[in-house]
Amino acid sequence: MLGTNEIINTAWRKGLAVPAFNIPYLPMMEPVIGAVRAEDAFALIEVARLEWIKFEAGGTAAVAREFKRWADTEHVRLHLDHIPVVDEDGVEVDYLSIIQEAIGLGYQSVMVDGSRLNLEDNIEATRQAAVLAHAAGVPIEAELGAVLGHEAGPLPPYEELFASGQGFTHLEEARRFVQETGCDWLSVAIGNVHGAISGALKDQTKMAAKLDLDHLQKLREATNIPLVLHGGSGIPRDYVLGAIKAGIAKINVGTEIRQAYEKTLRSKGSVSAAQSAVYEHTRWLLCQHFGLSGDREKIGASVSTEE
Ligand code: 13P
């Protein structure tokens, strides 16, 4: 079987992408994996620390257990999303222990998020996490730039942020960051924002973010590694397709499928109805929005040689 890193790199070289779906509630696992299989696509299933702190994912072990119930490696792999060095509430996190624990549980790729630190400290934290992951043969994603949205409270005015490029991943910093940290994939800020997770904001329909595709293309040239688009919910299709062509090889999607689950659970009071809503929405995303149905073979996920 090909490793996750090889699959992501194949997608990247071919101008394709792998979606990564977040699991804040364990009953979402079955319908998300079912949808990926039904579309004969390939996806990562991921959980971020905030999804067991602020939602009901349970923790790395609970997610790994649920994943194993439904997964097959030709369609899905397990990824550890955002393990912050400093979290959205400003709390310092023992990030290396969490990453180590997840690797021990069989997570096939991991993320360290030092994006709230200054450049030097982000490089150092990411380098340490990369040494740990690579010692276990696991690829690691890192983040540079400010993909806002997870912090409490409303965003600063979006149009102003986008027009000024404030918080965008800086080209020269990105070049240096990749060389000095050894990270395998880089999450970049190019106008994308995360869906809100706190208070009443978490139930609102997410705004349609724009992407600076010229800047993305330059980041691709500066870094020459697969780039990751966080905040994948609600981005208009043309931007998403343009981003895939310009170097995005992994697209994280959380809010859209979480809200499909929560809203249906609230209105119908039934977990299985909520699961059906997640299934339908995930199929729609794969087929209609991302156009990634049937891509499993193209990116080598069906190749059954040993890693
Ligand atoms: P959205 O919730 O905006 O889709 O972002 C998900 C994400 O980037 C998780 O890392």
mmCIF file of C-alpha atoms and ligand atoms in Angstrom:
data_model
loop_
_atom_site.group_PDB
_atom_site.id
_atom_site.type_symbol
_atom_site.label_atom_id
_atom_site.label_comp_id
_atom_site.label_asym_id
_atom_site.label_seq_id
_atom_site.Cartn_x
_atom_site.Cartn_y
_atom_site.Cartn_z
ATOM 1 C CA MET A 1 0.000 0.000 0.000
ATOM 2 C CA LEU A 2 1.240 3.490 -0.836
ATOM 3 C CA GLY A 3 1.896 5.787 2.115
ATOM 4 C CA THR A 4 -0.236 8.882 2.653
ATOM 5 C CA ASN A 5 2.716 11.118 1.780
ATOM 6 C CA GLU A 6 3.166 9.435 -1.579
ATOM 7 C CA ILE A 7 -0.557 9.745 -2.323
ATOM 8 C CA ILE A 8 -0.630 13.449 -1.462
ATOM 9 C CA ASN A 9 2.481 14.033 -3.570
ATOM 10 C CA THR A 10 0.975 12.150 -6.519
ATOM 11 C CA ALA A 11 -2.179 14.261 -6.257
ATOM 12 C CA TRP A 12 -0.069 17.419 -6.082
ATOM 13 C CA ARG A 13 2.036 16.519 -9.124
ATOM 14 C CA LYS A 14 -1.085 15.706 -11.141
ATOM 15 C CA GLY A 15 -2.981 18.874 -10.211
ATOM 16 C CA LEU A 16 -5.456 16.920 -8.081
ATOM 17 C CA ALA A 17 -6.282 17.104 -4.384
ATOM 18 C CA VAL A 18 -7.280 15.002 -1.412
ATOM 19 C CA PRO A 19 -10.126 16.300 0.751
ATOM 20 C CA ALA A 20 -9.754 15.917 4.515
ATOM 21 C CA PHE A 21 -12.962 15.719 6.524
ATOM 22 C CA ASN A 22 -13.111 16.697 10.204
ATOM 23 C CA ILE A 23 -14.969 14.530 12.714
ATOM 24 C CA PRO A 24 -16.243 16.564 15.713
ATOM 25 C CA TYR A 25 -18.918 13.918 16.492
ATOM 26 C CA LEU A 26 -18.101 10.205 16.285
ATOM 27 C CA PRO A 27 -21.367 9.238 14.485
ATOM 28 C CA MET A 28 -20.133 11.343 11.528
ATOM 29 C CA MET A 29 -17.394 8.790 10.823
ATOM 30 C CA GLU A 30 -19.582 6.138 9.200
ATOM 31 C CA PRO A 31 -21.424 8.425 6.734
ATOM 32 C CA VAL A 32 -18.283 10.353 5.751
ATOM 33 C CA ILE A 33 -16.382 7.146 4.980
ATOM 34 C CA GLY A 34 -19.481 5.713 3.289
ATOM 35 C CA ALA A 35 -19.685 8.771 1.030
ATOM 36 C CA VAL A 36 -15.999 8.569 0.074
ATOM 37 C CA ARG A 37 -16.430 4.911 -0.836
ATOM 38 C CA ALA A 38 -19.647 5.542 -2.751
ATOM 39 C CA GLU A 39 -17.849 8.171 -4.854
ATOM 40 C CA ASP A 40 -14.812 5.905 -5.231
ATOM 41 C CA ALA A 41 -12.716 8.829 -4.057
ATOM 42 C CA PHE A 42 -9.828 9.034 -1.623
ATOM 43 C CA ALA A 43 -9.929 11.238 1.480
ATOM 44 C CA LEU A 44 -8.312 11.794 4.810
ATOM 45 C CA ILE A 45 -10.404 11.570 7.962
ATOM 46 C CA GLU A 46 -9.099 14.006 10.523
ATOM 47 C CA VAL A 47 -9.607 15.247 14.035
ATOM 48 C CA ALA A 48 -8.223 18.428 15.551
ATOM 49 C CA ARG A 49 -7.587 18.926 19.267
ATOM 50 C CA LEU A 50 -10.373 21.498 19.479
ATOM 51 C CA GLU A 51 -12.827 18.810 18.317
ATOM 52 C CA TRP A 52 -12.326 16.795 21.472
ATOM 53 C CA ILE A 53 -11.994 19.869 23.704
ATOM 54 C CA LYS A 54 -14.994 21.831 22.353
ATOM 55 C CA PHE A 55 -17.055 19.173 20.545
ATOM 56 C CA GLU A 56 -17.668 15.466 21.076
ATOM 57 C CA ALA A 57 -14.902 13.663 19.217
ATOM 58 C CA GLY A 58 -13.763 12.096 22.499
ATOM 59 C CA GLY A 59 -10.005 12.150 21.854
ATOM 60 C CA THR A 60 -7.380 10.614 19.600
ATOM 61 C CA ALA A 61 -8.075 7.051 20.788
ATOM 62 C CA ALA A 62 -11.867 7.286 20.404
ATOM 63 C CA VAL A 63 -11.505 8.611 16.850
ATOM 64 C CA ALA A 64 -8.939 5.941 15.934
ATOM 65 C CA ARG A 65 -11.280 3.221 17.257
ATOM 66 C CA GLU A 66 -14.256 4.541 15.296
ATOM 67 C CA PHE A 67 -12.111 4.940 12.183
ATOM 68 C CA LYS A 68 -11.046 1.289 12.333
ATOM 69 C CA ARG A 69 -14.700 0.191 12.421
ATOM 70 C CA TRP A 70 -15.465 1.648 8.996
ATOM 71 C CA ALA A 71 -12.212 2.306 7.164
ATOM 72 C CA ASP A 72 -10.340 0.677 4.331
ATOM 73 C CA THR A 73 -6.933 2.019 3.369
ATOM 74 C CA GLU A 74 -7.764 2.266 -0.334
ATOM 75 C CA HIS A 75 -10.313 5.015 0.336
ATOM 76 C CA VAL A 76 -9.400 6.708 3.590
ATOM 77 C CA ARG A 77 -6.470 7.318 5.933
ATOM 78 C CA LEU A 78 -6.431 8.853 9.396
ATOM 79 C CA HIS A 79 -4.842 12.271 9.927
ATOM 80 C CA LEU A 80 -4.268 14.277 13.109
ATOM 81 C CA ASP A 81 -5.354 17.860 12.343
ATOM 82 C CA HIS A 82 -4.356 21.081 14.243
ATOM 83 C CA ILE A 83 -2.335 20.266 17.307
ATOM 84 C CA PRO A 84 -1.558 23.817 18.339
ATOM 85 C CA VAL A 85 1.561 24.848 20.211
ATOM 86 C CA VAL A 86 -0.573 27.693 21.581
ATOM 87 C CA ASP A 87 -4.312 27.173 21.133
ATOM 88 C CA GLU A 88 -7.160 29.429 19.996
ATOM 89 C CA ASP A 89 -7.667 30.569 23.616
ATOM 90 C CA GLY A 90 -3.985 31.390 24.130
ATOM 91 C CA VAL A 91 -3.268 28.255 26.196
ATOM 92 C CA GLU A 92 0.081 26.469 25.766
ATOM 93 C CA VAL A 93 -0.359 22.861 24.694
ATOM 94 C CA ASP A 94 1.866 19.807 25.254
ATOM 95 C CA TYR A 95 1.772 19.290 21.501
ATOM 96 C CA LEU A 96 4.621 16.781 21.192
ATOM 97 C CA SER A 97 2.933 14.335 23.591
ATOM 98 C CA ILE A 98 -0.349 14.482 21.688
ATOM 99 C CA ILE A 99 1.402 13.921 18.360
ATOM 100 C CA GLN A 100 3.426 11.058 19.827
ATOM 101 C CA GLU A 101 0.299 9.441 21.262
ATOM 102 C CA ALA A 102 -1.557 9.698 17.937
ATOM 103 C CA ILE A 103 1.323 8.124 16.038
ATOM 104 C CA GLY A 104 1.280 5.271 18.547
ATOM 105 C CA LEU A 105 -2.450 4.852 17.878
ATOM 106 C CA GLY A 106 -1.837 4.462 14.147
ATOM 107 C CA TYR A 107 -2.550 7.929 12.759
ATOM 108 C CA GLN A 108 -0.972 7.941 9.306
ATOM 109 C CA SER A 109 -0.120 11.650 9.149
ATOM 110 C CA VAL A 110 -0.099 14.504 11.667
ATOM 111 C CA MET A 111 -0.182 18.285 11.902
ATOM 112 C CA VAL A 112 1.641 20.675 14.178
ATOM 113 C CA ASP A 113 0.282 24.221 14.297
ATOM 114 C CA GLY A 114 2.770 26.813 15.457
ATOM 115 C CA SER A 115 1.099 29.594 13.487
ATOM 116 C CA ARG A 116 0.335 31.690 16.592
ATOM 117 C CA LEU A 117 4.079 31.880 17.385
ATOM 118 C CA ASN A 118 6.634 34.191 15.825
ATOM 119 C CA LEU A 119 8.554 32.791 12.860
ATOM 120 C CA GLU A 120 11.600 31.590 14.811
ATOM 121 C CA ASP A 121 9.508 29.810 17.444
ATOM 122 C CA ASN A 122 7.197 28.295 14.830
ATOM 123 C CA ILE A 123 10.246 26.934 12.987
ATOM 124 C CA GLU A 124 11.675 25.440 16.173
ATOM 125 C CA ALA A 125 8.381 23.869 17.347
ATOM 126 C CA THR A 126 7.677 22.475 13.890
ATOM 127 C CA ARG A 127 11.209 21.120 13.525
ATOM 128 C CA GLN A 128 10.882 19.205 16.792
ATOM 129 C CA ALA A 129 7.534 17.750 15.782
ATOM 130 C CA ALA A 130 8.908 16.823 12.349
ATOM 131 C CA VAL A 131 11.831 14.936 13.904
ATOM 132 C CA LEU A 132 9.381 12.980 16.052
ATOM 133 C CA ALA A 133 7.004 12.192 13.160
ATOM 134 C CA HIS A 134 9.733 11.285 10.708
ATOM 135 C CA ALA A 135 11.363 8.948 13.221
ATOM 136 C CA ALA A 136 8.114 6.984 13.024
ATOM 137 C CA GLY A 137 7.894 7.289 9.219
ATOM 138 C CA VAL A 138 4.865 9.590 9.405
ATOM 139 C CA PRO A 139 4.474 12.739 7.246
ATOM 140 C CA ILE A 140 3.818 16.039 8.969
ATOM 141 C CA GLU A 141 1.846 19.130 7.980
ATOM 142 C CA ALA A 142 2.631 22.560 9.443
ATOM 143 C CA GLU A 143 1.070 26.016 9.210
ATOM 144 C CA LEU A 144 2.574 29.388 8.403
ATOM 145 C CA GLY A 145 0.486 32.546 8.236
ATOM 146 C CA ALA A 146 -2.803 33.351 9.953
ATOM 147 C CA VAL A 147 -5.801 31.234 8.971
ATOM 148 C CA LEU A 148 -8.200 32.993 11.336
ATOM 149 C CA GLY A 149 -11.653 31.908 12.494
ATOM 150 C CA HIS A 150 -11.139 29.484 15.385
ATOM 151 C CA GLU A 151 -10.568 32.277 17.912
ATOM 152 C CA ALA A 152 -13.580 33.508 19.922
ATOM 153 C CA GLY A 153 -15.423 36.580 18.648
ATOM 154 C CA PRO A 154 -16.135 37.933 15.179
ATOM 155 C CA LEU A 155 -13.477 38.179 12.471
ATOM 156 C CA PRO A 156 -11.962 41.552 11.587
ATOM 157 C CA PRO A 157 -13.710 42.930 8.436
ATOM 158 C CA TYR A 158 -12.986 40.280 5.786
ATOM 159 C CA GLU A 159 -12.756 42.527 2.717
ATOM 160 C CA GLU A 160 -10.139 44.667 4.456
ATOM 161 C CA LEU A 161 -8.166 41.607 5.490
ATOM 162 C CA PHE A 162 -8.237 40.208 1.973
ATOM 163 C CA ALA A 163 -7.377 43.483 0.258
ATOM 164 C CA SER A 164 -4.416 44.133 2.564
ATOM 165 C CA GLY A 165 -3.158 40.543 2.492
ATOM 166 C CA GLN A 166 -2.729 40.830 6.262
ATOM 167 C CA GLY A 167 -1.749 37.467 7.758
ATOM 168 C CA PHE A 168 -1.089 35.888 4.348
ATOM 169 C CA THR A 169 1.806 33.439 4.251
ATOM 170 C CA HIS A 170 4.913 35.369 3.330
ATOM 171 C CA LEU A 171 6.916 34.030 0.361
ATOM 172 C CA GLU A 172 10.432 34.298 1.744
ATOM 173 C CA GLU A 173 9.342 33.079 5.174
ATOM 174 C CA ALA A 174 7.660 30.082 3.563
ATOM 175 C CA ARG A 175 10.791 29.181 1.609
ATOM 176 C CA ARG A 176 12.898 29.330 4.772
ATOM 177 C CA PHE A 177 10.269 27.588 6.913
ATOM 178 C CA VAL A 178 10.094 24.551 4.632
ATOM 179 C CA GLN A 179 13.878 24.243 4.369
ATOM 180 C CA GLU A 180 14.517 24.567 8.100
ATOM 181 C CA THR A 181 11.623 22.523 9.500
ATOM 182 C CA GLY A 182 11.527 19.578 7.085
ATOM 183 C CA CYS A 183 7.705 19.653 7.077
ATOM 184 C CA ASP A 184 6.101 17.605 4.296
ATOM 185 C CA TRP A 185 2.987 19.714 3.578
ATOM 186 C CA LEU A 186 2.331 23.351 4.380
ATOM 187 C CA SER A 187 -0.973 24.974 5.324
ATOM 188 C CA VAL A 188 -1.022 28.472 3.848
ATOM 189 C CA ALA A 189 -3.057 31.637 4.387
ATOM 190 C CA ILE A 190 -4.214 33.133 1.074
ATOM 191 C CA GLY A 191 -7.607 34.574 2.053
ATOM 192 C CA ASN A 192 -9.042 31.364 3.531
ATOM 193 C CA VAL A 193 -10.545 31.419 7.044
ATOM 194 C CA HIS A 194 -11.794 28.684 9.359
ATOM 195 C CA GLY A 195 -15.491 28.393 10.153
ATOM 196 C CA ALA A 196 -16.256 29.818 13.609
ATOM 197 C CA ILE A 197 -16.473 27.318 16.470
ATOM 198 C CA SER A 198 -17.618 29.410 19.405
ATOM 199 C CA GLY A 199 -20.942 30.722 20.706
ATOM 200 C CA ALA A 200 -23.785 31.525 18.329
ATOM 201 C CA LEU A 201 -21.277 32.089 15.499
ATOM 202 C CA LYS A 202 -20.709 28.366 15.173
ATOM 203 C CA ASP A 203 -24.253 27.853 13.841
ATOM 204 C CA GLN A 204 -24.101 30.606 11.233
ATOM 205 C CA THR A 205 -23.600 29.893 7.558
ATOM 206 C CA LYS A 206 -19.961 30.524 6.816
ATOM 207 C CA MET A 207 -19.048 33.440 4.590
ATOM 208 C CA ALA A 208 -17.718 32.698 1.101
ATOM 209 C CA ALA A 209 -13.998 33.374 1.381
ATOM 210 C CA LYS A 210 -11.904 34.408 -1.603
ATOM 211 C CA LEU A 211 -8.454 33.065 -2.466
ATOM 212 C CA ASP A 212 -5.466 34.953 -3.855
ATOM 213 C CA LEU A 213 -4.490 32.419 -6.512
ATOM 214 C CA ASP A 214 -1.517 34.443 -7.799
ATOM 215 C CA HIS A 215 -0.027 34.476 -4.335
ATOM 216 C CA LEU A 216 -0.698 30.750 -4.039
ATOM 217 C CA GLN A 217 1.165 30.075 -7.280
ATOM 218 C CA LYS A 218 4.157 32.016 -5.936
ATOM 219 C CA LEU A 219 4.017 30.063 -2.678
ATOM 220 C CA ARG A 220 4.091 26.874 -4.681
ATOM 221 C CA GLU A 221 7.231 28.017 -6.484
ATOM 222 C CA ALA A 222 8.868 29.171 -3.241
ATOM 223 C CA THR A 223 8.182 25.980 -1.284
ATOM 224 C CA ASN A 224 7.942 23.208 -3.881
ATOM 225 C CA ILE A 225 5.965 20.941 -1.538
ATOM 226 C CA PRO A 226 2.222 20.078 -1.411
ATOM 227 C CA LEU A 227 0.212 22.960 0.042
ATOM 228 C CA VAL A 228 -2.879 22.629 2.222
ATOM 229 C CA LEU A 229 -6.055 24.711 2.168
ATOM 230 C CA HIS A 230 -7.687 25.029 5.576
ATOM 231 C CA GLY A 231 -11.138 26.520 5.981
ATOM 232 C CA GLY A 232 -12.417 24.602 2.954
ATOM 233 C CA SER A 233 -16.109 25.092 3.824
ATOM 234 C CA GLY A 234 -17.990 27.641 1.780
ATOM 235 C CA ILE A 235 -15.255 28.618 -0.670
ATOM 236 C CA PRO A 236 -16.786 29.152 -4.128
ATOM 237 C CA ARG A 237 -16.054 26.338 -6.555
ATOM 238 C CA ASP A 238 -13.991 28.322 -9.065
ATOM 239 C CA TYR A 239 -11.574 29.370 -6.349
ATOM 240 C CA VAL A 240 -11.281 25.796 -5.098
ATOM 241 C CA LEU A 241 -10.581 24.407 -8.566
ATOM 242 C CA GLY A 242 -8.085 27.199 -9.259
ATOM 243 C CA ALA A 243 -6.352 26.483 -5.960
ATOM 244 C CA ILE A 244 -6.010 22.786 -6.776
ATOM 245 C CA LYS A 245 -4.322 23.684 -10.080
ATOM 246 C CA ALA A 246 -2.015 26.145 -8.288
ATOM 247 C CA GLY A 247 -0.577 23.712 -5.743
ATOM 248 C CA ILE A 248 -3.215 22.824 -3.146
ATOM 249 C CA ALA A 249 -3.078 19.052 -2.624
ATOM 250 C CA LYS A 250 -5.186 18.736 0.552
ATOM 251 C CA ILE A 251 -8.399 20.597 1.399
ATOM 252 C CA ASN A 252 -9.759 20.581 4.945
ATOM 253 C CA VAL A 253 -13.520 20.634 5.388
ATOM 254 C CA GLY A 254 -15.135 20.889 8.801
ATOM 255 C CA THR A 255 -17.935 23.415 9.224
ATOM 256 C CA GLU A 256 -20.173 22.336 6.334
ATOM 257 C CA ILE A 257 -20.497 18.725 7.374
ATOM 258 C CA ARG A 258 -20.607 19.572 11.102
ATOM 259 C CA GLN A 259 -23.521 21.946 10.535
ATOM 260 C CA ALA A 260 -25.318 19.360 8.367
ATOM 261 C CA TYR A 261 -25.060 16.977 11.328
ATOM 262 C CA GLU A 262 -26.014 19.444 14.059
ATOM 263 C CA LYS A 263 -28.917 21.065 12.217
ATOM 264 C CA THR A 264 -30.534 17.761 11.290
ATOM 265 C CA LEU A 265 -30.008 16.383 14.767
ATOM 266 C CA ARG A 266 -31.722 19.455 16.210
ATOM 267 C CA SER A 267 -34.638 19.474 13.767
ATOM 268 C CA LYS A 268 -35.305 15.722 13.552
ATOM 269 C CA GLY A 269 -33.918 14.546 16.887
ATOM 270 C CA SER A 270 -32.449 11.475 15.211
ATOM 271 C CA VAL A 271 -28.776 10.506 14.933
ATOM 272 C CA SER A 272 -29.444 8.371 11.874
ATOM 273 C CA ALA A 273 -31.179 11.286 10.089
ATOM 274 C CA ALA A 274 -28.179 13.471 10.967
ATOM 275 C CA GLN A 275 -25.857 10.784 9.611
ATOM 276 C CA SER A 276 -27.847 10.702 6.352
ATOM 277 C CA ALA A 277 -27.484 14.484 6.030
ATOM 278 C CA VAL A 278 -23.710 14.145 6.455
ATOM 279 C CA TYR A 279 -23.594 11.331 3.899
ATOM 280 C CA GLU A 280 -25.507 13.341 1.276
ATOM 281 C CA HIS A 281 -23.524 16.495 1.849
ATOM 282 C CA THR A 282 -20.166 14.710 1.705
ATOM 283 C CA ARG A 283 -21.144 13.016 -1.566
ATOM 284 C CA TRP A 284 -22.200 16.380 -2.975
ATOM 285 C CA LEU A 285 -18.892 17.942 -1.972
ATOM 286 C CA LEU A 286 -16.837 15.153 -3.514
ATOM 287 C CA CYS A 287 -18.812 14.926 -6.722
ATOM 288 C CA GLN A 288 -20.294 18.339 -7.498
ATOM 289 C CA HIS A 289 -18.087 20.777 -5.654
ATOM 290 C CA PHE A 290 -14.557 19.374 -5.694
ATOM 291 C CA GLY A 291 -15.027 17.085 -8.717
ATOM 292 C CA LEU A 292 -12.896 14.395 -7.083
ATOM 293 C CA SER A 293 -15.164 11.369 -7.548
ATOM 294 C CA GLY A 294 -13.350 8.350 -8.971
ATOM 295 C CA ASP A 295 -9.918 9.883 -8.288
ATOM 296 C CA ARG A 296 -8.711 7.088 -6.044
ATOM 297 C CA GLU A 297 -6.925 5.232 -8.843
ATOM 298 C CA LYS A 298 -5.451 8.376 -10.414
ATOM 299 C CA ILE A 299 -3.609 9.265 -7.221
ATOM 300 C CA GLY A 300 -2.333 5.768 -6.556
ATOM 301 C CA ALA A 301 -4.457 4.998 -3.524
ATOM 302 C CA SER A 302 -5.505 1.678 -5.023
ATOM 303 C CA VAL A 303 -1.934 0.490 -5.604
ATOM 304 C CA SER A 304 -1.275 -2.414 -3.301
ATOM 305 C CA THR A 305 2.521 -2.553 -3.065
ATOM 306 C CA GLU A 306 4.058 -2.465 0.397
ATOM 307 C CA GLU A 307 5.141 0.938 1.733
HETATM 308 P P1 13P B 1 -13.820 24.745 7.894
HETATM 309 O O1 13P B 1 -14.450 24.340 9.171
HETATM 310 O O2 13P B 1 -13.929 26.179 7.621
HETATM 311 O O3 13P B 1 -14.262 23.872 6.762
HETATM 312 O O4 13P B 1 -12.249 24.457 8.071
HETATM 313 C C1 13P B 1 -11.830 23.171 8.466
HETATM 314 C C2 13P B 1 -10.378 23.125 8.720
HETATM 315 O O5 13P B 1 -9.590 23.822 8.113
HETATM 316 C C3 13P B 1 -9.904 22.172 9.730
HETATM 317 O O6 13P B 1 -8.539 22.190 9.904
#
